[in-house]
Coordinates of N, CA and C in Angstrom, one line a residue:
Chain U
X1 N 17.0 -225.0 -18.0 CA 17.8 -226.1 -17.7 C 17.6 -226.5 -16.2
X2 N 17.0 -227.7 -16.0 CA 16.7 -228.1 -14.6 C 17.9 -228.8 -14.0
X3 N 18.5 -228.2 -13.0 CA 19.7 -228.8 -12.5 C 19.4 -229.8 -11.4
X4 N 18.2 -229.7 -10.8 CA 17.8 -230.7 -9.8 C 16.5 -231.3 -10.3
X5 N 16.5 -232.6 -10.4 CA 15.4 -233.3 -11.0 C 14.8 -234.4 -10.1
X6 N 13.5 -234.3 -9.9 CA 12.8 -235.3 -9.2 C 11.8 -235.9 -10.2
X7 N 12.3 -237.0 -10.8 CA 11.6 -237.5 -12.0 C 10.3 -238.2 -11.8
X8 N 10.1 -238.7 -10.5 CA 8.8 -239.4 -10.2 C 7.9 -238.3 -9.5
X9 N 6.8 -238.0 -10.0 CA 5.9 -237.0 -9.4 C 5.2 -237.5 -8.2
X10 N 5.1 -238.8 -8.0 CA 4.3 -239.3 -6.9 C 4.8 -240.7 -6.5
X11 N 4.5 -241.1 -5.2 CA 4.9 -242.4 -4.7 C 3.9 -242.8 -3.6
X12 N 3.5 -244.0 -3.7 CA 2.5 -244.5 -2.7 C 3.1 -245.7 -2.0
X13 N 3.1 -245.7 -0.7 CA 3.6 -246.9 0.1 C 2.7 -247.2 1.2
X14 N 2.9 -248.5 1.7 CA 2.1 -248.9 2.8 C 2.7 -248.5 4.1
X15 N 1.9 -248.1 5.1 CA 2.4 -247.8 6.4 C 3.3 -248.9 6.9
X16 N 4.4 -248.5 7.5 CA 5.4 -249.4 8.1 C 6.5 -249.8 7.1
X17 N 6.2 -249.6 5.8 CA 7.2 -250.0 4.8 C 8.2 -248.8 4.6
X18 N 9.2 -249.1 3.8 CA 10.2 -248.1 3.5 C 9.7 -247.2 2.3
X19 N 9.9 -245.9 2.4 CA 9.7 -245.0 1.3 C 11.1 -244.5 0.8
X20 N 11.3 -244.6 -0.5 CA 12.5 -244.1 -1.1 C 12.2 -243.1 -2.1
X21 N 12.7 -241.9 -1.8 CA 12.4 -240.7 -2.7 C 13.8 -240.4 -3.4
X22 N 13.8 -240.3 -4.7 CA 15.0 -240.1 -5.5 C 15.1 -238.7 -6.0
X23 N 16.4 -238.3 -6.3 CA 16.7 -237.0 -6.8 C 18.0 -237.0 -7.6
X24 N 18.0 -236.4 -8.7 CA 19.2 -236.4 -9.5 C 19.6 -234.9 -9.8
X25 N 20.9 -234.7 -9.9 CA 21.3 -233.3 -10.2 C 22.4 -233.4 -11.3
X26 N 22.6 -232.2 -11.9 CA 23.6 -232.2 -13.0 C 24.8 -231.3 -12.7
X27 N 24.7 -230.5 -11.7 CA 25.8 -229.6 -11.4 C 26.8 -230.2 -10.3
X28 N 28.0 -230.5 -10.7 CA 28.9 -231.1 -9.8 C 29.5 -230.1 -8.8
X29 N 29.1 -228.9 -8.9 CA 29.6 -227.8 -8.0 C 28.7 -227.7 -6.8
X30 N 27.6 -228.4 -6.7 CA 26.7 -228.3 -5.5 C 27.5 -228.8 -4.3
X31 N 27.4 -228.1 -3.2 CA 28.2 -228.5 -2.0 C 27.3 -229.0 -0.8
X32 N 26.0 -228.7 -0.9 CA 25.1 -229.2 0.1 C 23.8 -229.6 -0.6
X33 N 23.2 -230.7 0.0 CA 21.9 -231.1 -0.5 C 20.9 -231.2 0.6
X34 N 19.7 -230.8 0.4 CA 18.7 -230.8 1.4 C 17.4 -231.4 1.0
X35 N 16.6 -231.8 1.9 CA 15.2 -232.3 1.7 C 14.3 -231.4 2.5
X36 N 13.2 -231.0 1.9 CA 12.2 -230.2 2.6 C 10.9 -231.0 2.4
X37 N 10.0 -230.9 3.4 CA 8.7 -231.5 3.3 C 7.7 -230.4 3.4
X38 N 6.6 -230.6 2.6 CA 5.6 -229.6 2.5 C 4.2 -230.2 2.6
X39 N 3.4 -229.7 3.6 CA 2.0 -230.1 3.7 C 1.2 -229.0 3.0
X40 N 0.0 -229.4 2.6 CA -0.9 -228.4 1.9 C -1.1 -227.2 2.8
X41 N -1.1 -226.0 2.2 CA -1.4 -224.7 2.8 C -0.3 -224.3 3.8
X42 N 0.8 -225.0 3.8 CA 1.9 -224.6 4.6 C 3.2 -224.4 3.8
X43 N 4.1 -223.7 4.4 CA 5.4 -223.6 3.7 C 6.3 -224.8 3.9
X44 N 7.3 -225.0 3.0 CA 8.2 -226.1 3.2 C 8.9 -226.1 4.5
X45 N 9.1 -227.3 5.0 CA 9.8 -227.4 6.3 C 11.1 -228.2 6.1
X46 N 12.2 -227.7 6.6 CA 13.5 -228.4 6.5 C 13.4 -229.8 7.1
X47 N 14.0 -230.8 6.4 CA 13.9 -232.2 7.0 C 15.3 -232.7 7.3
X48 N 16.2 -232.7 6.4 CA 17.5 -233.2 6.6 C 18.4 -232.7 5.5
X49 N 19.7 -232.7 5.8 CA 20.7 -232.2 4.7 C 21.9 -233.1 4.7
X50 N 22.7 -233.0 3.7 CA 23.9 -233.8 3.6 C 25.0 -232.9 2.9
X51 N 26.2 -232.9 3.4 CA 27.3 -232.3 2.8 C 27.8 -233.1 1.6
X52 N 28.3 -232.5 0.6 CA 28.8 -233.2 -0.6 C 30.1 -234.1 -0.2
X53 N 30.6 -233.9 1.0 CA 31.8 -234.7 1.3 C 31.4 -236.0 2.1
X54 N 30.1 -236.1 2.3 CA 29.6 -237.3 3.0 C 28.8 -238.1 2.0
X55 N 28.5 -239.4 2.4 CA 27.7 -240.2 1.6 C 26.4 -240.6 2.3
X56 N 26.3 -240.3 3.6 CA 25.1 -240.7 4.3 C 24.9 -239.8 5.5
X57 N 23.6 -239.5 5.8 CA 23.3 -238.7 7.0 C 22.0 -239.2 7.5
X58 N 21.9 -239.5 8.8 CA 20.8 -240.1 9.4 C 20.2 -239.3 10.5
X59 N 18.8 -239.2 10.5 CA 18.2 -238.5 11.6 C 16.9 -239.2 11.9
X60 N 16.9 -240.0 12.9 CA 15.7 -240.8 13.3 C 15.3 -241.7 12.1
X61 N 14.0 -241.5 11.7 CA 13.5 -242.4 10.6 C 14.0 -242.0 9.2
X62 N 14.7 -240.9 9.2 CA 15.1 -240.3 7.9 C 16.6 -240.5 7.6
X63 N 16.9 -241.0 6.4 CA 18.3 -241.1 6.0 C 18.4 -240.6 4.6
X64 N 19.5 -239.8 4.4 CA 19.7 -239.4 3.0 C 21.1 -240.0 2.6
X65 N 21.1 -240.5 1.4 CA 22.2 -241.1 0.8 C 22.7 -240.3 -0.4
X66 N 24.0 -240.1 -0.5 CA 24.5 -239.3 -1.7 C 25.5 -240.1 -2.5
X67 N 25.2 -240.2 -3.7 CA 26.2 -240.9 -4.7 C 26.7 -239.9 -5.6
X68 N 27.9 -239.4 -5.3 CA 28.4 -238.2 -6.1 C 28.7 -238.7 -7.5
X69 N 29.2 -239.9 -7.7 CA 29.6 -240.3 -9.0 C 28.4 -240.4 -10.0
X70 N 27.3 -240.8 -9.4 CA 26.1 -240.9 -10.2 C 25.3 -239.6 -10.1
X71 N 25.7 -238.6 -9.3 CA 25.0 -237.4 -9.2 C 23.5 -237.7 -8.7
X72 N 23.4 -238.5 -7.7 CA 22.1 -239.0 -7.3 C 22.0 -239.0 -5.8
X73 N 20.9 -238.5 -5.3 CA 20.7 -238.7 -3.8 C 19.3 -239.3 -3.6
X74 N 19.1 -239.9 -2.4 CA 17.8 -240.5 -2.1 C 17.5 -240.2 -0.6
X75 N 16.3 -240.1 -0.4 CA 15.8 -240.0 1.0 C 15.0 -241.3 1.3
X76 N 15.4 -241.9 2.4 CA 14.8 -243.1 2.9 C 14.0 -242.8 4.2
X77 N 12.8 -243.2 4.2 CA 11.9 -243.0 5.4 C 11.5 -244.4 5.9
X78 N 12.0 -244.8 7.1 CA 11.7 -246.1 7.6 C 11.4 -246.0 9.1
X79 N 10.3 -246.5 9.6 CA 9.1 -247.0 8.8 C 8.3 -245.8 8.4
X80 N 7.6 -245.9 7.3 CA 6.7 -244.8 6.8 C 5.5 -244.7 7.7
X81 N 5.0 -243.5 7.9 CA 3.8 -243.3 8.7 C 2.8 -242.4 7.9
X82 N 1.5 -242.6 8.2 CA 0.6 -241.8 7.4 C 0.9 -240.3 7.5
X83 N 1.4 -239.8 8.6 CA 1.7 -238.4 8.8 C 2.9 -237.9 7.9
X84 N 3.5 -238.9 7.3 CA 4.6 -238.5 6.3 C 4.1 -238.1 5.0
X85 N 2.8 -238.4 4.7 CA 2.2 -238.0 3.5 C 2.3 -236.5 3.2
X86 N 3.0 -236.1 2.2 CA 3.3 -234.7 1.9 C 4.1 -234.6 0.6
X87 N 4.4 -233.4 0.2 CA 5.3 -233.2 -1.0 C 6.7 -233.0 -0.4
X88 N 7.6 -233.7 -1.0 CA 9.0 -233.7 -0.6 C 9.8 -233.0 -1.7
X89 N 10.6 -232.0 -1.4 CA 11.4 -231.3 -2.3 C 12.9 -231.6 -2.0
X90 N 13.6 -231.9 -3.1 CA 15.0 -232.0 -3.0 C 15.6 -230.6 -3.4
X91 N 16.7 -230.2 -2.7 CA 17.3 -228.9 -3.1 C 18.8 -229.1 -3.0
X92 N 19.5 -228.2 -3.7 CA 20.9 -228.2 -3.7 C 21.5 -226.8 -3.6
X93 N 22.6 -226.7 -3.0 CA 23.2 -225.4 -2.8 C 24.5 -225.3 -3.7
X94 N 24.6 -224.2 -4.4 CA 25.8 -224.0 -5.2 C 26.9 -223.4 -4.4
X95 N 28.0 -223.2 -4.9 CA 29.1 -222.6 -4.2 C 29.5 -221.2 -4.8
X96 N 30.2 -220.5 -3.9 CA 30.7 -219.2 -4.4 C 29.6 -218.2 -4.7
X97 N 29.7 -217.6 -5.9 CA 28.8 -216.5 -6.3 C 27.4 -217.1 -6.6
X98 N 27.3 -218.4 -6.8 CA 26.1 -219.0 -7.2 C 25.5 -219.9 -6.1
X99 N 25.6 -219.5 -4.8 CA 25.3 -220.4 -3.7 C 23.8 -220.3 -3.3
X100 N 22.9 -220.1 -4.3 CA 21.5 -220.1 -4.0 C 21.0 -221.5 -3.9
X101 N 19.9 -221.7 -3.4 CA 19.3 -223.1 -3.3 C 18.5 -223.3 -4.6
X102 N 18.7 -224.4 -5.2 CA 18.0 -224.9 -6.4 C 17.1 -226.0 -6.0
X103 N 15.8 -225.9 -6.3 CA 14.8 -226.9 -5.9 C 14.4 -227.8 -7.0
X104 N 14.1 -229.0 -6.7 CA 13.4 -229.9 -7.7 C 11.9 -229.6 -7.7
X105 N 11.1 -230.3 -8.5 CA 9.7 -230.0 -8.6 C 8.9 -230.7 -7.5
X106 N 9.5 -231.6 -6.8 CA 8.8 -232.2 -5.7 C 8.2 -233.6 -6.0
X107 N 8.1 -234.4 -5.0 CA 7.4 -235.7 -5.1 C 6.3 -235.8 -4.1
X108 N 5.1 -236.2 -4.5 CA 4.0 -236.4 -3.6 C 4.0 -237.8 -3.0
X109 N 4.3 -237.9 -1.7 CA 4.3 -239.2 -1.0 C 3.0 -239.4 -0.4
X110 N 2.4 -240.6 -0.6 CA 1.2 -241.0 0.1 C 1.5 -242.3 0.8
X111 N 1.2 -242.2 2.1 CA 1.4 -243.4 3.0 C 0.1 -244.0 3.3
X112 N -0.2 -245.2 2.9 CA -1.5 -245.8 3.1 C -1.6 -246.5 4.4
X113 N -2.6 -246.2 5.2 CA -2.7 -246.9 6.5 C -2.9 -248.4 6.4
Chain Z
X1 N 4.7 -224.2 13.4 CA 4.9 -222.8 13.1 C 6.4 -222.4 13.0
X2 N 6.7 -222.0 11.7 CA 8.1 -221.7 11.5 C 8.6 -220.4 12.1
X3 N 7.7 -219.5 12.5 CA 8.0 -218.2 13.0 C 8.1 -217.2 11.9
X4 N 8.0 -217.6 10.7 CA 8.0 -216.6 9.5 C 6.6 -216.3 9.2
X5 N 6.2 -215.0 9.1 CA 4.8 -214.7 8.8 C 4.8 -214.0 7.4
X6 N 3.7 -214.2 6.7 CA 3.5 -213.6 5.4 C 2.1 -213.1 5.3
X7 N 2.0 -211.9 4.7 CA 0.6 -211.4 4.5 C 0.6 -210.7 3.1
X8 N -0.5 -210.8 2.4 CA -1.7 -211.5 2.8 C -1.6 -213.0 2.5
X9 N -2.6 -213.8 2.9 CA -2.6 -215.2 2.6 C -3.0 -215.4 1.1
X10 N -4.0 -214.7 0.7 CA -4.5 -214.8 -0.6 C -4.6 -213.4 -1.2
X11 N -4.4 -213.3 -2.5 CA -4.5 -212.0 -3.2 C -5.0 -212.3 -4.6
X12 N -6.1 -211.6 -5.0 CA -6.6 -211.7 -6.3 C -6.6 -210.3 -6.9
X13 N -6.1 -210.2 -8.1 CA -6.0 -208.9 -8.7 C -6.0 -209.0 -10.2
X14 N -6.1 -207.9 -10.9 CA -6.2 -207.9 -12.4 C -4.9 -207.7 -13.1
X15 N -4.8 -208.1 -14.3 CA -3.6 -207.8 -15.1 C -3.3 -206.4 -15.1
X16 N -2.0 -206.0 -15.1 CA -1.6 -204.7 -15.2 C -1.5 -204.0 -13.8
X17 N -2.0 -204.6 -12.8 CA -2.0 -204.0 -11.5 C -0.6 -204.3 -10.8
X18 N -0.5 -203.7 -9.6 CA 0.7 -203.8 -8.8 C 0.3 -204.3 -7.4
X19 N 1.1 -205.2 -6.8 CA 0.8 -205.7 -5.5 C 2.1 -205.7 -4.7
X20 N 1.9 -205.7 -3.4 CA 3.0 -205.8 -2.4 C 2.8 -207.0 -1.5
X21 N 3.7 -207.9 -1.4 CA 3.7 -209.0 -0.5 C 4.6 -208.7 0.7
X22 N 4.2 -209.1 1.9 CA 5.0 -208.7 3.0 C 5.5 -210.0 3.8
X23 N 6.7 -209.9 4.3 CA 7.2 -211.0 5.1 C 7.9 -210.5 6.3
X24 N 7.7 -211.2 7.4 CA 8.4 -210.9 8.7 C 9.2 -212.2 9.0
X25 N 10.5 -212.1 9.1 CA 11.4 -213.3 9.3 C 11.3 -213.7 10.8
X26 N 11.8 -214.8 11.1 CA 12.0 -215.3 12.5 C 12.8 -214.3 13.3
X27 N 12.5 -214.2 14.5 CA 13.2 -213.3 15.4 C 14.7 -213.7 15.4
X28 N 15.5 -212.7 15.1 CA 16.9 -212.9 15.0 C 17.5 -213.2 13.7
X29 N 16.7 -213.6 12.7 CA 17.2 -214.0 11.4 C 17.4 -212.7 10.6
X30 N 18.6 -212.7 10.0 CA 19.0 -211.5 9.2 C 18.7 -211.7 7.7
X31 N 18.7 -212.9 7.3 CA 18.6 -213.2 5.8 C 17.1 -213.5 5.5
X32 N 16.6 -212.9 4.4 CA 15.3 -213.2 3.9 C 15.4 -213.6 2.4
X33 N 14.7 -214.6 2.1 CA 14.7 -215.1 0.7 C 13.3 -215.1 0.2
X34 N 13.1 -214.8 -1.1 CA 11.8 -214.9 -1.8 C 11.9 -216.0 -2.9
X35 N 10.8 -216.8 -2.9 CA 10.7 -217.8 -3.9 C 9.3 -217.8 -4.6
X36 N 9.3 -218.2 -5.8 CA 8.0 -218.3 -6.5 C 7.8 -219.8 -6.9
X37 N 6.6 -220.3 -6.6 CA 6.2 -221.6 -7.0 C 5.0 -221.6 -7.9
X38 N 5.2 -221.8 -9.2 CA 4.1 -221.8 -10.2 C 3.6 -223.2 -10.2
X39 N 2.5 -223.4 -10.9 CA 1.8 -224.7 -11.0 C 2.8 -225.8 -11.6
X40 N 2.9 -226.9 -10.9 CA 3.8 -228.0 -11.3 C 5.3 -227.6 -11.4
X41 N 5.6 -226.6 -10.7 CA 7.1 -226.2 -10.7 C 7.6 -226.3 -9.3
X42 N 8.9 -226.4 -9.2 CA 9.6 -226.4 -8.0 C 9.7 -224.9 -7.5
X43 N 10.3 -224.7 -6.4 CA 10.4 -223.3 -5.9 C 11.5 -222.7 -6.7
X44 N 11.2 -221.5 -7.3 CA 12.2 -220.8 -8.0 C 12.7 -219.6 -7.1
X45 N 14.0 -219.6 -6.9 CA 14.6 -218.5 -6.1 C 14.5 -217.2 -6.8
X46 N 14.0 -216.2 -6.1 CA 13.9 -214.9 -6.7 C 15.0 -213.9 -6.3
X47 N 15.1 -213.8 -4.9 CA 16.1 -212.8 -4.4 C 16.3 -213.0 -3.0
X48 N 17.5 -212.6 -2.5 CA 17.9 -212.7 -1.1 C 18.3 -211.3 -0.6
X49 N 17.9 -211.0 0.7 CA 18.4 -209.9 1.4 C 19.1 -210.3 2.7
X50 N 20.1 -209.6 3.0 CA 20.8 -209.9 4.3 C 21.0 -208.5 5.0
X51 N 20.3 -208.4 6.1 CA 20.5 -207.2 7.0 C 20.3 -205.9 6.2
X52 N 19.3 -205.9 5.3 CA 18.9 -204.7 4.6 C 19.6 -204.6 3.2
X53 N 20.5 -205.5 2.9 CA 21.2 -205.3 1.6 C 20.9 -206.5 0.7
X54 N 20.8 -206.3 -0.6 CA 20.6 -207.3 -1.5 C 21.8 -208.2 -1.6
X55 N 21.7 -209.5 -1.4 CA 22.8 -210.4 -1.4 C 22.9 -211.3 -2.6
X56 N 21.8 -211.8 -3.1 CA 21.8 -212.7 -4.3 C 20.5 -212.5 -5.1
X57 N 20.7 -212.7 -6.4 CA 19.5 -212.5 -7.3 C 19.4 -213.8 -8.1
X58 N 18.1 -214.2 -8.2 CA 17.9 -215.4 -9.0 C 17.1 -215.0 -10.2
X59 N 16.0 -215.8 -10.5 CA 15.2 -215.6 -11.7 C 14.1 -214.5 -11.5
X60 N 14.5 -213.4 -11.1 CA 13.5 -212.3 -10.8 C 13.4 -211.4 -12.0
X61 N 12.1 -211.2 -12.3 CA 11.8 -210.3 -13.5 C 12.1 -208.9 -13.1
X62 N 12.3 -208.1 -14.2 CA 12.5 -206.6 -13.9 C 11.3 -206.0 -13.4
X63 N 10.1 -206.5 -13.6 CA 8.8 -206.0 -13.1 C 8.7 -206.2 -11.6
X64 N 9.6 -207.1 -11.0 CA 9.5 -207.4 -9.6 C 10.7 -206.7 -8.9
X65 N 10.4 -206.3 -7.7 CA 11.5 -205.7 -6.9 C 11.2 -206.1 -5.4
X66 N 12.3 -206.0 -4.6 CA 12.1 -206.3 -3.2 C 13.0 -205.4 -2.4
X67 N 12.7 -205.3 -1.1 CA 13.5 -204.6 -0.2 C 13.4 -205.1 1.2
X68 N 14.4 -204.9 2.0 CA 14.3 -205.3 3.4 C 14.5 -204.0 4.3
X69 N 13.7 -203.9 5.2 CA 13.6 -202.7 6.0 C 14.5 -202.8 7.3
X70 N 14.8 -201.7 8.0 CA 15.6 -201.7 9.2 C 15.1 -202.7 10.3
X71 N 13.7 -202.9 10.3 CA 13.2 -203.9 11.3 C 13.3 -205.3 10.8
X72 N 13.9 -205.5 9.6 CA 14.2 -206.7 9.0 C 13.0 -207.4 8.2
X73 N 11.8 -206.8 8.3 CA 10.8 -207.3 7.5 C 11.1 -207.0 6.0
X74 N 10.5 -207.7 5.1 CA 10.8 -207.6 3.7 C 9.5 -207.5 2.9
X75 N 9.6 -206.8 1.8 CA 8.4 -206.7 0.9 C 8.8 -207.0 -0.5
X76 N 8.0 -207.7 -1.2 CA 8.2 -208.1 -2.6 C 7.1 -207.3 -3.4
X77 N 7.6 -206.5 -4.3 CA 6.6 -205.7 -5.1 C 6.6 -206.3 -6.5
X78 N 5.4 -206.6 -7.0 CA 5.1 -207.1 -8.3 C 4.3 -206.1 -9.1
X79 N 4.8 -205.7 -10.2 CA 4.1 -204.7 -11.0 C 3.8 -205.1 -12.4
X80 N 2.9 -204.4 -13.1 CA 2.4 -204.8 -14.4 C 2.1 -206.2 -14.5
X81 N 1.3 -206.7 -13.6 CA 1.0 -208.1 -13.4 C 0.5 -208.8 -14.7
X82 N 0.9 -210.0 -14.9 CA 0.4 -210.8 -16.1 C -0.2 -212.1 -15.5
X83 N -1.0 -212.7 -16.4 CA -1.6 -214.0 -15.9 C -0.6 -215.0 -15.4
X84 N 0.6 -215.0 -16.1 CA 1.6 -216.0 -15.7 C 2.3 -215.7 -14.4
X85 N 2.0 -214.6 -13.8 CA 2.5 -214.3 -12.5 C 1.7 -215.0 -11.3
X86 N 0.6 -215.6 -11.7 CA -0.2 -216.3 -10.7 C 0.6 -217.4 -10.2
X87 N 0.8 -217.5 -8.9 CA 1.7 -218.5 -8.2 C 1.6 -218.3 -6.7
X88 N 2.3 -219.2 -6.1 CA 2.5 -219.1 -4.6 C 3.9 -218.5 -4.4
X89 N 3.9 -217.5 -3.6 CA 5.1 -216.8 -3.3 C 5.5 -217.0 -1.8
X90 N 6.7 -217.6 -1.7 CA 7.1 -218.0 -0.3 C 8.3 -217.0 0.1
X91 N 8.3 -216.7 1.3 CA 9.4 -216.0 2.0 C 10.0 -217.0 2.9
X92 N 11.3 -217.0 3.0 CA 12.1 -217.8 4.0 C 13.1 -217.0 4.7
X93 N 13.5 -217.4 5.9 CA 14.6 -216.7 6.6 C 15.6 -217.7 7.2
X94 N 16.7 -217.2 7.4 CA 17.8 -218.0 8.0 C 18.7 -217.1 8.9
X95 N 19.4 -217.8 9.7 CA 20.4 -217.1 10.6 C 21.7 -216.9 9.9
X96 N 22.0 -217.7 8.9 CA 23.3 -217.8 8.3 C 23.6 -216.5 7.5
X97 N 24.8 -216.1 7.6 CA 25.3 -214.9 6.9 C 25.7 -215.2 5.4
X98 N 25.9 -216.5 5.2 CA 26.3 -216.9 3.8 C 25.3 -216.6 2.8
X99 N 25.7 -216.7 1.5 CA 24.8 -216.4 0.4 C 23.5 -217.2 0.4
X100 N 23.6 -218.4 0.9 CA 22.4 -219.2 1.0 C 22.4 -220.0 2.3
X101 N 21.6 -219.7 3.3 CA 21.5 -220.5 4.5 C 21.2 -222.0 4.2
X102 N 21.9 -222.8 4.9 CA 21.6 -224.2 4.7 C 20.1 -224.5 5.2
X103 N 19.8 -224.0 6.3 CA 18.5 -224.3 6.9 C 17.6 -223.1 6.8
X104 N 16.7 -223.0 5.9 CA 15.9 -221.9 5.7 C 14.5 -222.2 6.3
X105 N 13.9 -221.3 7.0 CA 12.6 -221.4 7.5 C 11.6 -220.7 6.7
X106 N 10.6 -221.4 6.2 CA 9.6 -220.9 5.2 C 8.3 -220.4 5.9
X107 N 7.8 -219.3 5.4 CA 6.5 -218.9 5.8 C 5.4 -219.7 5.0
X108 N 4.1 -219.4 5.3 CA 3.1 -220.2 4.8 C 2.8 -219.8 3.3
X109 N 3.3 -218.7 2.8 CA 3.1 -218.4 1.4 C 2.0 -217.4 1.2
X110 N 2.0 -216.7 0.1 CA 0.9 -215.9 -0.4 C 0.5 -216.4 -1.7
X111 N -0.8 -216.7 -1.9 CA -1.2 -217.2 -3.2 C -1.8 -216.0 -4.0
X112 N -1.1 -215.7 -5.1 CA -1.5 -214.6 -5.9 C -2.2 -215.2 -7.1
X113 N -3.4 -214.6 -7.4 CA -4.1 -215.0 -8.6 C -4.3 -213.7 -9.4
X114 N -3.9 -213.7 -10.6 CA -4.0 -212.6 -11.6 C -5.1 -213.0 -12.6
X115 N -6.1 -212.2 -12.7 CA -7.3 -212.5 -13.6 C -7.3 -211.5 -14.7

């Protein structure tokens, strides 16, 4: 049972435009959501997080939006740069005894120059 | 550079064998996590240690075990290896004492190939 889903395996956008990466989850007990970025031959790197009590968190070019009623979050990158080309993982943290991080399968973002 | 080191980078071994993967966390981090990433899969949480003690267990097979030593480095032992164990194994560390640190720092991973 996949509790965190990234249904689109890939996304291609033009440099300078907005990239929108989507993530859906099924467990309403998640209390934190995170995005990680991964380049080839490297480990994932923490990008941005959002608490379940917020609906938006912004850090420079990166903004994460959370829609709890729809159990959906999205990562917006504006403007997109070629260096943003990477695999992006959505992750969610459970609460209490099940507070491990659950990751989605990832989305490969390609930013065309 | 996340500050988390993993050795070896690559490992090729045969079915039925046993291997040990090693991880050194960032300086000062007490929590170590192990993840497995198989082909086309997200990162699957295996196990977490905090200051030498097991804190949380995920989808870790009985053939796999881990430990964290007094100097805080951790080892993941995989035994009776099967072809399906071929994957990238990541180690991560965090400063947080909670069951799952919000911000985890990942190592570069060990690619295990079982032939």
